[in-house]
């Protein structure tokens, strides 16, 4: 017998707030309830078939069976730079300013290892995708949470960060269009971020996972198209949400060559890149994607409109999102995030995500994901109307 004890880096992790909710969901399902799951941010539709065909074709070629390069096929990184040119007017050196990632989560989890020393501060938004904070903790860094508040359009107020924090801050994570609030960034905000980065010597990591999931003609700006952004930061990108490829594990980071180089150095010592056939399929996904993007955007717009109409009738307050497949809803009076989400699950068989699970400033909100059909969304609205609150 040996004594198995976890390392401090695991012991320091905050309790997993969704554990109790997962247990409740199983309990409700065991009662025979057909739970409508609006909790998970994972597209319900399959990957477009031309992408799958490309994978199958490339997988049969023995030259793709070898170790890939950790930084990515040149052809994949060239496709990324063509994408940036055409989508954002940004010119990138594919060999120095682009690195492929095993999903953007992988890059987000690894970047603090390249730039954060123990005791350094990482500026992270809150509420947020949990990996920003946890990857910082794993590197021995100190996360400083910037609250995203409704009155600021869910953008952080950079002027409120204390001077002693700024003195120790090395890097900042941002994410727009935002998960979980669905808020967009403005070009003016990105300009402020570049000035802030230069003033305080802070590297910027912008997570652009929802770049193409936008509606009503809205085109989310890339951080890299902001003047001066290439000197201070990088952008994380993912094929997951745009092309229904969450299970494929492919993404990339682009931007400042030194920051990309640092991330690449960590990666070269940890992983060996992405299966080349998946990269070939990724090129296929990004090339000539206008028709697909239109289809995907139309699809989520219809779902959004069904749910927004239903929420309005129910008297649940939520801003109509311009982007992402989330609706960030205000919890009705008399409830907390936790108690309202539990009420919806137990009484109506609807799984949603409590806002406080993404960080304390998310209290008072819950997130609904548009990852079920219009009919199921309408059914969810009907069930809430039946049980009341
Ligand atoms: C889904 C998501 C990711 C992860 O994407 P992968 O490329 O699949 O790892 C990253 N950031 C945010 C904000 C997300 O919602």
Coordinates of C-alpha atoms and ligand atoms in Angstrom, one line a residue:
X1 CA 0.0 0.0 0.0
X2 CA 1.2 3.4 -0.8
X3 CA -0.3 6.7 0.2
X4 CA -1.7 8.5 -2.9
X5 CA -1.9 12.2 -2.3
X6 CA -2.7 14.9 -4.9
X7 CA -0.4 17.7 -5.6
X8 CA -1.1 21.2 -4.2
X9 CA -2.0 22.4 -7.6
X10 CA -5.0 20.1 -7.7
X11 CA -5.9 20.5 -4.0
X12 CA -6.1 24.3 -4.4
X13 CA -8.8 24.1 -7.1
X14 CA -12.1 25.7 -6.2
X15 CA -14.9 23.1 -5.6
X16 CA -16.6 22.1 -8.8
X17 CA -19.9 24.0 -8.6
X18 CA -21.7 21.9 -11.2
X19 CA -21.2 18.6 -9.3
X20 CA -24.4 19.0 -7.2
X21 CA -26.3 20.0 -10.4
X22 CA -25.0 16.9 -12.3
X23 CA -26.2 14.7 -9.5
X24 CA -29.6 16.3 -9.5
X25 CA -29.9 15.9 -13.2
X26 CA -29.3 12.1 -12.9
X27 CA -31.8 12.0 -10.1
X28 CA -34.5 13.7 -12.2
X29 CA -33.7 11.5 -15.2
X30 CA -33.9 8.4 -13.0
X31 CA -37.5 9.5 -12.2
X32 CA -38.2 9.1 -16.0
X33 CA -38.2 12.8 -16.8
X34 CA -37.1 13.7 -20.4
X35 CA -34.6 16.4 -19.4
X36 CA -34.1 19.2 -22.0
X37 CA -30.4 20.0 -21.7
X38 CA -29.7 23.7 -22.3
X39 CA -26.6 23.4 -20.1
X40 CA -23.8 22.3 -22.4
X41 CA -22.1 24.6 -25.0
X42 CA -21.6 21.8 -27.6
X43 CA -23.3 22.0 -31.0
X44 CA -25.9 19.3 -31.4
X45 CA -25.5 19.1 -35.2
X46 CA -23.0 16.9 -37.0
X47 CA -19.8 18.2 -38.7
X48 CA -20.5 19.1 -42.4
X49 CA -20.0 16.0 -44.5
X50 CA -17.4 17.5 -46.9
X51 CA -15.1 17.9 -43.9
X52 CA -15.6 14.3 -42.8
X53 CA -15.0 13.1 -46.4
X54 CA -11.7 15.0 -46.4
X55 CA -10.6 13.4 -43.2
X56 CA -11.4 9.9 -44.5
X57 CA -9.4 10.6 -47.7
X58 CA -6.4 12.0 -45.8
X59 CA -6.5 9.3 -43.1
X60 CA -5.8 6.7 -45.8
X61 CA -2.5 8.3 -46.8
X62 CA 0.4 6.7 -45.0
X63 CA 2.4 9.9 -45.0
X64 CA -0.1 11.4 -42.5
X65 CA 0.4 8.5 -40.1
X66 CA 3.7 9.8 -38.7
X67 CA 4.3 12.2 -35.9
X68 CA 3.0 15.6 -37.0
X69 CA 5.0 18.8 -36.3
X70 CA 3.9 20.3 -32.9
X71 CA 3.5 23.7 -34.6
X72 CA 1.2 22.4 -37.3
X73 CA 1.4 21.6 -41.1
X74 CA 2.7 24.5 -43.1
X75 CA -0.4 24.1 -45.3
X76 CA -2.7 24.4 -42.2
X77 CA -0.9 27.5 -40.9
X78 CA -1.1 29.0 -44.4
X79 CA -4.8 28.4 -44.5
X80 CA -5.0 30.2 -41.1
X81 CA -3.2 33.2 -42.5
X82 CA -5.4 33.3 -45.6
X83 CA -8.4 33.2 -43.2
X84 CA -7.1 36.2 -41.3
X85 CA -6.4 38.1 -44.4
X86 CA -9.8 37.6 -45.8
X87 CA -11.8 37.8 -42.5
X88 CA -9.9 40.5 -40.7
X89 CA -7.5 42.1 -43.1
X90 CA -4.6 40.9 -41.0
X91 CA -1.4 39.8 -42.5
X92 CA 0.4 36.9 -40.7
X93 CA 3.6 35.0 -41.2
X94 CA 2.3 31.5 -41.1
X95 CA 5.5 30.0 -39.8
X96 CA 6.2 32.5 -37.0
X97 CA 2.8 34.0 -36.2
X98 CA 0.6 31.0 -36.2
X99 CA 0.6 27.8 -34.1
X100 CA -1.9 24.9 -34.4
X101 CA -3.6 23.7 -31.2
X102 CA -5.3 20.6 -30.0
X103 CA -8.4 22.7 -29.6
X104 CA -8.1 26.2 -28.3
X105 CA -8.5 24.9 -24.7
X106 CA -5.1 23.3 -25.0
X107 CA -3.4 26.6 -25.9
X108 CA -5.3 28.5 -23.2
X109 CA -4.2 25.8 -20.6
X110 CA -0.6 26.0 -21.7
X111 CA 0.2 29.7 -22.3
X112 CA 0.6 30.6 -18.6
X113 CA 3.4 28.0 -18.4
X114 CA 5.3 30.0 -21.0
X115 CA 5.0 33.5 -19.4
X116 CA 3.8 33.4 -15.8
X117 CA 6.2 32.9 -12.9
X118 CA 5.0 32.0 -9.5
X119 CA 3.5 35.2 -7.9
X120 CA 2.8 36.9 -11.3
X121 CA -0.7 38.2 -11.8
X122 CA -3.0 37.1 -14.7
X123 CA -5.9 39.4 -15.3
X124 CA -9.0 37.2 -16.0
X125 CA -12.6 38.1 -16.7
X126 CA -15.3 36.9 -14.4
X127 CA -17.8 35.3 -15.1
X128 CA -15.8 33.3 -17.6
X129 CA -14.7 30.1 -19.2
X130 CA -13.0 28.4 -16.2
X131 CA -9.7 27.5 -17.9
X132 CA -8.3 31.0 -17.8
X133 CA -8.2 31.0 -14.0
X134 CA -7.2 27.3 -13.5
X135 CA -4.4 27.4 -16.0
X136 CA -3.0 30.4 -14.2
X137 CA -3.2 28.6 -10.9
X138 CA -1.4 25.6 -12.4
X139 CA 1.4 27.8 -13.4
X140 CA 1.7 29.2 -9.9
X141 CA 0.2 32.6 -11.0
X142 CA -2.3 34.7 -9.2
X143 CA -5.6 35.3 -11.1
X144 CA -7.1 38.8 -10.6
X145 CA -10.7 38.7 -11.5
X146 CA -12.1 41.6 -13.6
X147 CA -15.9 41.6 -13.1
X148 CA -18.0 41.8 -16.2
X149 CA -21.0 43.8 -15.3
X150 CA -24.2 44.6 -17.2
X151 CA -23.8 48.4 -16.7
X152 CA -20.4 48.2 -18.6
X153 CA -21.8 46.0 -21.4
X154 CA -20.0 43.1 -19.8
X155 CA -16.6 44.6 -20.7
X156 CA -14.1 44.8 -17.9
X157 CA -13.5 48.3 -16.5
X158 CA -9.7 48.5 -16.8
X159 CA -9.5 51.8 -14.8
X160 CA -10.5 50.0 -11.6
X161 CA -7.6 47.6 -11.5
X162 CA -5.4 48.6 -8.5
X163 CA -1.9 49.8 -9.1
X164 CA -0.3 47.0 -7.0
X165 CA -2.1 44.4 -9.1
X166 CA -1.0 46.2 -12.3
X167 CA 2.6 46.2 -11.1
X168 CA 2.6 42.4 -10.9
X169 CA 0.3 41.7 -13.9
X170 CA 2.0 40.0 -16.9
X171 CA -0.9 38.9 -19.0
X172 CA -4.6 39.2 -19.6
X173 CA -7.3 36.9 -20.9
X174 CA -10.3 38.3 -22.8
X175 CA -13.1 36.6 -24.7
X176 CA -15.5 38.3 -27.2
X177 CA -18.1 37.4 -28.3
X178 CA -18.3 36.3 -24.7
X179 CA -19.1 33.1 -23.1
X180 CA -21.2 33.1 -20.9
X181 CA -22.7 36.6 -21.3
X182 CA -23.0 36.6 -25.1
X183 CA -21.7 40.2 -25.1
X184 CA -19.8 41.6 -28.1
X185 CA -16.6 43.7 -27.8
X186 CA -16.4 47.1 -29.5
X187 CA -13.4 48.2 -31.6
X188 CA -13.1 51.2 -29.2
X189 CA -12.7 48.7 -26.3
X190 CA -10.0 46.8 -28.2
X191 CA -8.1 50.1 -28.8
X192 CA -8.3 50.8 -25.1
X193 CA -6.9 47.3 -24.4
X194 CA -3.9 47.9 -26.7
X195 CA -3.1 51.2 -25.0
X196 CA -3.5 49.6 -21.6
X197 CA -1.2 46.7 -22.6
X198 CA 1.5 49.2 -23.7
X199 CA 1.1 51.4 -20.7
X200 CA 1.5 48.5 -18.2
X201 CA 3.5 46.0 -20.2
X202 CA 0.8 43.3 -20.2
X203 CA 0.5 40.6 -22.9
X204 CA -3.1 40.1 -24.2
X205 CA -4.6 36.7 -25.0
X206 CA -8.0 37.1 -26.8
X207 CA -10.2 34.0 -27.0
X208 CA -12.2 34.3 -30.3
X209 CA -14.0 30.9 -30.1
X210 CA -17.3 32.4 -31.3
X211 CA -15.9 34.6 -34.1
X212 CA -18.4 33.4 -36.7
X213 CA -21.4 32.6 -34.5
X214 CA -23.0 36.0 -35.0
X215 CA -26.4 37.1 -36.2
X216 CA -28.3 39.9 -38.0
X217 CA -25.3 40.8 -40.1
X218 CA -23.0 41.5 -37.1
X219 CA -19.4 40.6 -37.7
X220 CA -17.4 40.3 -34.5
X221 CA -14.1 42.2 -34.7
X222 CA -10.8 40.3 -34.4
X223 CA -8.5 41.7 -31.7
X224 CA -5.6 41.4 -34.1
X225 CA -7.2 43.9 -36.5
X226 CA -6.9 46.6 -33.8
X227 CA -3.9 48.9 -34.6
X228 CA -0.9 47.8 -32.5
X229 CA -2.5 44.5 -31.4
X230 CA 0.2 42.4 -33.1
X231 CA 2.8 44.0 -30.9
X232 CA 1.1 43.1 -27.6
X233 CA -1.0 40.0 -28.0
X234 CA -2.3 36.9 -29.6
X235 CA -5.8 35.5 -30.5
X236 CA -7.0 31.9 -29.7
X237 CA -9.2 30.4 -32.2
X238 CA -11.2 27.2 -32.6
X239 CA -12.8 25.2 -35.3
X240 CA -15.1 23.6 -32.6
X241 CA -18.1 25.9 -32.5
X242 CA -18.0 27.3 -36.0
X243 CA -17.9 23.9 -37.9
X244 CA -19.5 21.6 -35.3
X245 CA -16.1 20.0 -34.7
X246 CA -15.8 20.0 -30.9
X247 CA -14.8 16.3 -30.8
X248 CA -12.0 16.7 -33.4
X249 CA -9.7 18.8 -31.2
X250 CA -8.3 21.4 -33.6
X251 CA -7.7 25.1 -33.1
X252 CA -4.9 27.6 -33.4
X253 CA -3.4 30.7 -32.0
X254 CA -2.2 33.7 -34.1
X255 CA -0.5 37.0 -33.4
X256 CA 2.7 38.3 -31.9
X257 CA 5.6 36.1 -32.9
X258 CA 7.4 36.0 -29.5
X259 CA 4.2 35.0 -27.7
X260 CA 3.4 32.4 -30.3
X261 CA 7.0 31.2 -30.0
X262 CA 6.8 30.8 -26.2
X263 CA 3.6 28.8 -26.5
X264 CA 5.2 26.7 -29.2
X265 CA 8.2 26.0 -26.9
X266 CA 5.9 24.7 -24.2
X267 CA 3.9 22.6 -26.6
X268 CA 7.0 21.1 -28.2
X269 CA 7.9 19.7 -24.8
X270 CA 4.4 18.4 -24.0
X271 CA 2.5 17.2 -27.1
X272 CA 3.3 16.2 -30.6
X273 CA 0.7 18.2 -32.5
X274 CA -2.5 17.3 -34.3
X275 CA -3.1 14.2 -36.5
X276 CA -2.3 15.5 -40.0
X277 CA -5.5 14.2 -41.5
X278 CA -7.4 16.3 -39.0
X279 CA -5.4 19.4 -40.1
X280 CA -6.2 18.6 -43.8
X281 CA -9.9 18.4 -42.8
X282 CA -9.5 21.7 -40.9
X283 CA -8.2 23.4 -44.0
X284 CA -11.2 22.1 -45.9
X285 CA -13.5 23.5 -43.1
X286 CA -12.0 27.0 -43.3
X287 CA -11.8 27.3 -47.1
X288 CA -14.9 28.6 -49.0
X289 CA -17.0 28.5 -45.9
X290 CA -19.5 31.3 -46.7
X291 CA -22.4 29.0 -47.5
X292 CA -21.9 27.0 -44.4
X293 CA -21.6 30.0 -42.2
X294 CA -24.8 31.4 -43.6
X295 CA -26.6 28.1 -42.8
X296 CA -25.1 27.8 -39.3
X297 CA -26.0 31.4 -38.5
X298 CA -29.5 31.1 -39.9
X299 CA -30.0 28.0 -37.8
X300 CA -29.1 29.6 -34.5
X301 CA -30.9 32.9 -35.3
X302 CA -34.1 30.9 -35.7
X303 CA -33.5 29.1 -32.4
X304 CA -32.6 32.4 -30.6
X305 CA -35.8 34.0 -31.8
X306 CA -38.0 31.2 -30.6
X307 CA -36.4 31.3 -27.2
X308 CA -36.3 35.1 -26.9
X309 CA -40.0 35.3 -27.7
X310 CA -40.7 32.6 -25.1
X311 CA -38.6 34.3 -22.4
X312 CA -40.4 37.6 -23.1
X313 CA -43.8 36.0 -22.6
X314 CA -42.6 34.4 -19.4
X315 CA -41.2 37.7 -18.1
X316 CA -37.6 36.4 -17.9
X317 CA -35.2 39.3 -18.7
X318 CA -32.5 38.7 -21.2
X319 CA -30.6 40.8 -23.8
X320 CA -31.1 39.5 -27.4
X321 CA -27.7 38.2 -28.2
X322 CA -25.9 39.4 -31.4
X323 CA -23.4 36.5 -31.2
X324 CA -22.7 33.1 -29.5
X325 CA -25.2 30.3 -28.9
X326 CA -26.0 31.4 -25.4
X327 CA -28.7 33.5 -23.7
X328 CA -27.6 35.2 -20.5
X329 CA -30.8 35.5 -18.5
X330 CA -31.6 37.4 -15.3
X331 CA -32.9 35.2 -12.5
X332 CA -36.4 36.2 -11.5
X333 CA -37.0 37.9 -8.1
X334 CA -37.0 35.7 -5.1
X335 CA -34.4 33.3 -6.5
X336 CA -30.6 32.9 -6.6
X337 CA -28.8 31.5 -9.6
X338 CA -28.5 28.1 -7.8
X339 CA -32.1 28.0 -6.6
X340 CA -33.6 29.0 -9.9
X341 CA -31.6 26.5 -11.9
X342 CA -32.6 23.8 -9.4
X343 CA -36.2 24.9 -9.7
X344 CA -36.1 24.6 -13.5
X345 CA -34.5 21.2 -13.3
X346 CA -36.7 19.7 -10.6
X347 CA -40.0 21.1 -11.6
X348 CA -39.7 21.5 -15.4
X349 CA -37.0 19.0 -16.3
X350 CA -34.8 21.7 -17.9
X351 CA -31.1 21.8 -17.4
X352 CA -29.5 25.3 -17.5
X353 CA -26.2 26.7 -16.1
X354 CA -26.1 28.9 -12.9
X355 CA -24.3 32.1 -13.6
X356 CA -22.3 31.9 -10.4
X357 CA -20.7 28.7 -11.6
X358 CA -18.6 31.0 -14.0
X359 CA -17.5 33.3 -11.1
X360 CA -19.2 35.4 -8.4
X361 CA -20.2 38.3 -10.6
X362 CA -22.4 35.8 -12.5
X363 CA -24.7 35.5 -9.5
X364 CA -28.2 36.6 -10.4
X365 CA -28.0 35.1 -13.9
X366 CA -28.4 31.7 -15.6
X367 CA -27.2 30.6 -19.1
X368 CA -29.3 28.8 -21.7
X369 CA -27.5 27.3 -24.7
X370 CA -29.3 27.1 -28.1
X371 CA -28.1 23.5 -28.6
X372 CA -31.5 21.8 -29.0
X373 CA -34.0 22.1 -31.8
X374 CA -36.6 24.9 -32.1
X375 CA -39.3 22.4 -31.1
X376 CA -37.4 21.5 -27.9
X377 CA -36.8 25.1 -27.1
X378 CA -40.6 25.8 -27.5
X379 CA -41.3 22.8 -25.3
X380 CA -38.9 24.2 -22.7
X381 CA -40.8 27.5 -22.7
X382 CA -44.1 25.7 -22.4
X383 CA -42.9 23.7 -19.5
X384 CA -41.7 26.8 -17.6
X385 CA -45.0 28.5 -18.3
X386 CA -46.8 25.4 -16.8
X387 CA -44.7 25.2 -13.6
X388 CA -44.4 28.9 -13.1
X389 CA -41.8 30.5 -10.7
Ligands
LIG1 C1 -15.8 26.2 -26.3 C2 -14.9 27.2 -25.8 C3 -13.5 27.0 -26.0 C4 -12.8 25.7 -26.3 O1 -12.8 25.4 -27.6 P1 -11.9 24.2 -28.1 O2 -11.3 24.7 -29.3 O3 -12.9 23.1 -28.4 O4 -10.9 23.7 -27.1 C5 -12.6 28.0 -25.7 N1 -13.1 29.2 -25.2 C6 -14.4 29.4 -25.0 C7 -14.9 30.7 -24.4 C8 -15.3 28.4 -25.3 O5 -16.6 28.6 -25.1

